[in-house]
């Protein structure tokens, strides 16, 4: 999104030309610390992450799916 200030090395271009977070081979976001499960760019995380409410249904589904 226009106001996002995510470090470019953590993003990639999708099939439609948009900028999205890069994922590693395990499917998790490249900005996620695998040990602590905390966001390593929390202050610079994209707007979509800021809008995502932690612990709600969709969040828990993703957590279980990628575990
Ligand atoms: S908050 Fe967003 S940028 Fe940070 S680890 Fe989670 S998905 Fe990645």
Coordinates of C-alpha atoms and ligand atoms in Angstrom, one line a residue:
X1 CA 0.0 0.0 0.0
X2 CA 1.1 3.5 -0.7
X3 CA 2.1 4.5 2.9
X4 CA 3.9 1.2 3.6
X5 CA 7.7 1.5 4.4
X6 CA 8.6 -2.2 4.4
X7 CA 12.3 -3.0 3.7
X8 CA 12.5 -3.9 0.0
X9 CA 14.5 -7.0 0.6
X10 CA 11.5 -8.5 2.4
X11 CA 9.1 -8.0 -0.5
X12 CA 8.6 -9.4 -3.9
X13 CA 6.4 -8.6 -6.9
X14 CA 3.3 -10.7 -7.4
X15 CA 1.8 -11.9 -10.7
X16 CA -0.3 -8.7 -11.0
X17 CA 2.6 -6.3 -10.4
X18 CA 1.8 -5.6 -6.8
X19 CA 4.3 -5.6 -4.0
X20 CA 3.7 -8.3 -1.4
X21 CA 5.7 -9.7 1.6
X22 CA 8.2 -12.3 0.6
X23 CA 7.7 -15.8 2.0
X24 CA 10.4 -18.3 2.8
X25 CA 10.2 -22.0 1.8
X26 CA 8.3 -22.8 5.0
X27 CA 5.5 -20.5 3.9
X28 CA 5.9 -18.0 6.7
X29 CA 6.5 -14.3 6.1
X30 CA 10.2 -13.5 5.6
X31 CA 10.0 -10.8 8.4
X32 CA 8.9 -13.3 11.0
X33 CA 11.5 -14.4 13.6
X34 CA 11.1 -18.2 13.6
X35 CA 12.3 -18.5 17.2
X36 CA 10.3 -15.9 18.9
X37 CA 7.4 -15.7 16.3
X38 CA 7.6 -12.0 16.6
X39 CA 7.7 -9.5 13.7
X40 CA 11.2 -8.3 13.0
X41 CA 9.9 -5.1 11.4
X42 CA 7.1 -4.4 13.7
X43 CA 7.4 -0.6 13.5
X44 CA 7.5 -0.9 9.7
X45 CA 5.0 -3.7 9.1
X46 CA 2.6 -3.1 6.3
X47 CA -0.8 -1.6 6.8
X48 CA -2.5 -5.0 6.1
X49 CA -0.7 -6.4 9.1
X50 CA -1.7 -3.4 11.3
X51 CA -5.3 -4.0 10.4
X52 CA -5.2 -7.7 11.1
X53 CA -6.5 -8.3 14.6
X54 CA -4.3 -10.8 16.5
X55 CA -5.9 -13.9 17.8
X56 CA -9.1 -13.7 15.7
X57 CA -10.4 -16.6 13.7
X58 CA -8.5 -16.0 10.5
X59 CA -5.3 -15.4 12.5
X60 CA -5.6 -18.7 14.3
X61 CA -6.4 -20.6 11.1
X62 CA -3.2 -19.3 9.5
X63 CA -1.2 -20.1 12.6
X64 CA -2.4 -23.8 12.6
X65 CA -2.1 -24.1 8.8
X66 CA 1.5 -23.0 8.7
X67 CA 2.6 -24.7 12.0
Ligands
LIG1 S1 3.3 -8.7 11.1 FE1 3.2 -8.8 8.9 S2 5.3 -8.3 8.2 FE2 5.4 -8.8 10.4 S3 5.9 -11.0 10.4 FE3 3.7 -10.8 10.5 S4 3.0 -11.0 8.4 FE4 5.2 -10.5 8.4

